[in-house]
Amino acid sequence: EKTEGKHPTQKPIVLLDRIIRASTEEGATILDPFLGSGTTSVAAVLSGRNSIGIEQDENFCELSKKRIQLAQKQLKS
């Protein structure tokens, strides 16, 4: 049973950040066909990449949207 995080398969943001930085250039677009809570998109935003996410669960879409907006605000401050 999942005891931490918002999504049952959520990955640590530092892991996704490392993978994104190692495999893409700044300004690249990352596709996440299983958006979940948006961790990949948050890591993409914070590392200067764009992201496209696909998610069928509306609740996770809303959660992702909030997390991505928070990450975008972090960059502006």
Coordinates of N, CA, C and O in Angstrom, one line a residue:
E1 N 0.8 -1.2 0.0 CA 0.0 0.0 0.0 C 0.9 1.2 0.0 O 1.9 1.3 0.7
K2 N 0.5 2.2 -0.8 CA 1.2 3.5 -0.9 C 1.0 4.3 0.3 O -0.1 4.5 0.7
T3 N 2.1 4.8 1.0 CA 1.9 5.6 2.2 C 2.4 7.0 2.0 O 2.1 7.8 2.9
E4 N 3.1 7.3 0.9 CA 3.6 8.7 0.7 C 3.2 9.2 -0.6 O 3.0 8.4 -1.6
G5 N 3.1 10.5 -0.8 CA 2.8 11.1 -2.1 C 1.4 11.0 -2.5 O 0.5 10.5 -1.7
K6 N 1.1 11.6 -3.6 CA -0.3 11.7 -4.1 C -0.7 10.6 -5.1 O -1.9 10.5 -5.4
H7 N 0.2 9.9 -5.7 CA 0.0 9.0 -6.8 C 0.7 7.7 -6.4 O 1.8 7.7 -5.9
P8 N 0.1 6.6 -6.7 CA 0.6 5.3 -6.3 C 2.0 4.9 -7.0 O 2.7 4.1 -6.4
T9 N 2.4 5.6 -8.1 CA 3.7 5.3 -8.7 C 4.5 6.6 -8.8 O 5.4 6.7 -9.6
Q10 N 4.3 7.5 -7.9 CA 5.0 8.8 -8.0 C 6.5 8.6 -7.8 O 6.9 7.7 -6.9
K11 N 7.3 9.2 -8.5 CA 8.8 9.1 -8.5 C 9.3 10.4 -7.8 O 8.8 11.5 -7.9
P12 N 10.5 10.3 -7.2 CA 11.1 11.5 -6.6 C 11.5 12.5 -7.6 O 12.0 12.1 -8.7
I13 N 11.2 13.7 -7.4 CA 11.5 14.8 -8.4 C 13.0 14.8 -8.7 O 13.4 15.1 -9.8
V14 N 13.9 14.6 -7.7 CA 15.3 14.6 -8.0 C 15.7 13.6 -9.0 O 16.6 13.8 -9.8
L15 N 15.1 12.4 -9.0 CA 15.4 11.4 -10.0 C 15.0 11.8 -11.4 O 15.7 11.7 -12.3
L16 N 13.8 12.3 -11.5 CA 13.3 12.8 -12.8 C 14.1 13.9 -13.3 O 14.4 14.0 -14.5
D17 N 14.5 14.9 -12.4 CA 15.3 16.0 -12.8 C 16.6 15.5 -13.4 O 17.1 16.0 -14.5
R18 N 17.2 14.5 -12.7 CA 18.5 14.0 -13.2 C 18.4 13.3 -14.6 O 19.2 13.5 -15.5
I19 N 17.3 12.5 -14.8 CA 17.1 11.9 -16.1 C 16.8 12.9 -17.2 O 17.4 12.8 -18.3
I20 N 16.0 13.9 -16.9 CA 15.7 14.9 -17.9 C 16.9 15.7 -18.3 O 17.2 15.9 -19.5
R21 N 17.7 16.2 -17.3 CA 18.9 16.9 -17.6 C 19.9 16.1 -18.4 O 20.7 16.6 -19.2
A22 N 20.0 14.8 -18.1 CA 21.0 14.0 -18.7 C 20.6 13.6 -20.2 O 21.5 13.3 -21.0
S23 N 19.3 13.7 -20.5 CA 18.9 13.2 -21.8 C 18.3 14.2 -22.7 O 17.9 13.9 -23.9
T24 N 18.2 15.5 -22.3 CA 17.6 16.6 -23.1 C 18.4 17.9 -22.9 O 19.1 18.1 -22.0
E25 N 18.2 18.7 -23.9 CA 18.7 20.1 -23.8 C 17.7 21.0 -23.3 O 16.5 20.8 -23.4
E26 N 18.2 22.1 -22.7 CA 17.2 23.1 -22.2 C 16.3 23.6 -23.4 O 16.8 23.7 -24.5
G27 N 15.1 23.8 -23.1 CA 14.1 24.2 -24.1 C 13.4 23.0 -24.8 O 12.5 23.2 -25.6
A28 N 13.9 21.8 -24.5 CA 13.3 20.6 -25.2 C 11.9 20.4 -24.6 O 11.5 21.0 -23.6
T29 N 11.1 19.6 -25.2 CA 9.8 19.2 -24.8 C 9.8 17.8 -24.3 O 10.2 16.9 -25.1
I30 N 9.3 17.6 -23.1 CA 9.2 16.2 -22.5 C 7.7 15.8 -22.6 O 6.8 16.5 -22.3
L31 N 7.5 14.5 -23.1 CA 6.2 13.9 -23.2 C 6.1 12.9 -22.0 O 6.9 12.0 -21.9
D32 N 5.0 13.1 -21.2 CA 4.7 12.1 -20.2 C 3.3 11.6 -20.5 O 2.3 12.2 -20.1
P33 N 3.2 10.4 -21.1 CA 1.9 9.9 -21.4 C 1.1 9.3 -20.2 O 0.0 8.9 -20.3
F34 N 1.7 9.3 -19.0 CA 1.1 8.9 -17.8 C 1.3 9.9 -16.7 O 2.1 9.7 -15.8
L35 N 0.7 11.1 -16.9 CA 1.0 12.3 -16.1 C 0.9 12.1 -14.6 O 1.8 12.6 -13.8
G36 N -0.1 11.4 -14.1 CA -0.3 11.2 -12.7 C -0.3 12.5 -12.0 O -1.1 13.4 -12.3
S37 N 0.5 12.7 -10.9 CA 0.5 13.9 -10.1 C 1.4 15.0 -10.7 O 1.5 16.0 -10.1
G38 N 2.0 14.7 -11.9 CA 2.7 15.8 -12.6 C 4.2 15.9 -12.2 O 4.8 16.9 -12.6
T39 N 4.8 15.0 -11.5 CA 6.2 15.1 -11.1 C 7.1 15.3 -12.3 O 8.1 16.1 -12.2
T40 N 6.9 14.6 -13.4 CA 7.8 14.7 -14.5 C 7.7 16.1 -15.1 O 8.7 16.8 -15.5
S41 N 6.5 16.7 -15.2 CA 6.3 18.0 -15.7 C 6.9 19.1 -14.8 O 7.4 20.1 -15.3
V42 N 6.8 18.9 -13.5 CA 7.4 19.8 -12.6 C 8.9 19.8 -12.7 O 9.5 20.9 -12.8
A43 N 9.5 18.6 -12.8 CA 10.9 18.5 -13.0 C 11.3 19.2 -14.4 O 12.4 19.9 -14.4
A44 N 10.5 19.0 -15.4 CA 10.8 19.6 -16.7 C 10.8 21.2 -16.6 O 11.7 21.8 -17.0
V45 N 9.7 21.7 -16.0 CA 9.6 23.2 -15.8 C 10.8 23.7 -15.0 O 11.4 24.7 -15.4
L46 N 11.1 23.1 -13.9 CA 12.2 23.6 -13.1 C 13.6 23.5 -13.7 O 14.5 24.2 -13.3
S47 N 13.7 22.6 -14.8 CA 15.0 22.5 -15.5 C 15.0 23.2 -16.8 O 15.9 22.9 -17.6
G48 N 14.0 24.0 -17.1 CA 14.0 24.8 -18.3 C 13.5 24.1 -19.5 O 13.9 24.4 -20.6
R49 N 12.7 23.1 -19.3 CA 12.1 22.3 -20.4 C 10.6 22.6 -20.5 O 10.0 23.0 -19.5
N50 N 10.0 22.2 -21.6 CA 8.6 22.3 -21.7 C 8.1 20.9 -21.5 O 8.8 19.9 -21.5
S51 N 6.8 20.7 -21.2 CA 6.2 19.4 -21.0 C 4.8 19.3 -21.6 O 4.1 20.3 -21.6
I52 N 4.5 18.1 -22.0 CA 3.2 17.7 -22.4 C 2.8 16.5 -21.6 O 3.6 15.5 -21.5
G53 N 1.7 16.5 -20.9 CA 1.3 15.3 -20.1 C -0.1 14.8 -20.5 O -1.0 15.6 -20.9
I54 N -0.3 13.5 -20.4 CA -1.6 12.9 -20.7 C -2.0 12.1 -19.5 O -1.2 11.3 -18.9
E55 N -3.2 12.4 -19.1 CA -3.8 11.7 -17.9 C -5.3 11.5 -18.1 O -6.0 12.4 -18.4
Q56 N -5.8 10.3 -17.7 CA -7.2 10.1 -17.9 C -8.0 10.4 -16.6 O -9.2 10.6 -16.7
D57 N -7.4 10.5 -15.5 CA -8.0 10.8 -14.2 C -8.1 12.3 -14.0 O -7.1 12.9 -13.8
E58 N -9.3 12.8 -14.0 CA -9.5 14.3 -13.8 C -8.9 14.8 -12.5 O -8.4 15.9 -12.5
N59 N -9.0 14.0 -11.5 CA -8.4 14.5 -10.2 C -6.9 14.7 -10.3 O -6.4 15.6 -9.7
F60 N -6.2 13.7 -10.9 CA -4.8 13.9 -11.1 C -4.5 15.0 -12.0 O -3.4 15.7 -11.9
C61 N -5.3 15.3 -13.0 CA -5.1 16.4 -13.9 C -5.1 17.7 -13.1 O -4.3 18.6 -13.3
E62 N -6.1 17.8 -12.2 CA -6.2 19.1 -11.4 C -5.0 19.2 -10.5 O -4.4 20.3 -10.3
L63 N -4.6 18.1 -9.9 CA -3.4 18.1 -9.0 C -2.2 18.5 -9.8 O -1.4 19.3 -9.3
S64 N -2.0 17.9 -10.9 CA -0.8 18.2 -11.8 C -0.8 19.7 -12.1 O 0.2 20.3 -12.1
K65 N -1.9 20.2 -12.5 CA -2.1 21.6 -12.9 C -1.6 22.5 -11.8 O -0.8 23.4 -12.0
K66 N -2.0 22.2 -10.5 CA -1.6 23.0 -9.4 C -0.1 22.9 -9.1 O 0.5 23.9 -8.9
R67 N 0.4 21.7 -9.2 CA 1.9 21.5 -9.0 C 2.7 22.2 -10.1 O 3.7 22.8 -9.7
I68 N 2.3 22.1 -11.3 CA 3.0 22.8 -12.4 C 3.0 24.3 -12.2 O 4.0 25.0 -12.4
Q69 N 1.8 24.8 -11.9 CA 1.7 26.3 -11.7 C 2.6 26.7 -10.5 O 3.2 27.8 -10.6
L70 N 2.6 26.0 -9.5 CA 3.5 26.3 -8.3 C 5.0 26.3 -8.8 O 5.7 27.2 -8.4
A71 N 5.4 25.3 -9.6 CA 6.7 25.3 -10.1 C 7.0 26.5 -11.0 O 8.1 27.1 -10.9
Q72 N 6.1 26.9 -11.8 CA 6.3 28.1 -12.6 C 6.4 29.3 -11.8 O 7.3 30.2 -12.1
K73 N 5.7 29.4 -10.7 CA 5.8 30.6 -9.8 C 7.2 30.6 -9.1 O 7.8 31.7 -8.9
Q74 N 7.7 29.4 -8.8 CA 9.0 29.3 -8.2 C 10.1 29.9 -9.1 O 11.0 30.6 -8.6
L75 N 10.0 29.7 -10.4 CA 10.9 30.2 -11.3 C 10.9 31.7 -11.4 O 11.9 32.3 -11.7
K76 N 9.7 32.3 -11.3 CA 9.5 33.7 -11.4 C 10.0 34.5 -10.2 O 10.3 35.7 -10.3
S77 N 10.1 33.8 -9.1 CA 10.5 34.5 -7.8 C 12.0 34.4 -7.6 O 12.8 33.9 -8.2

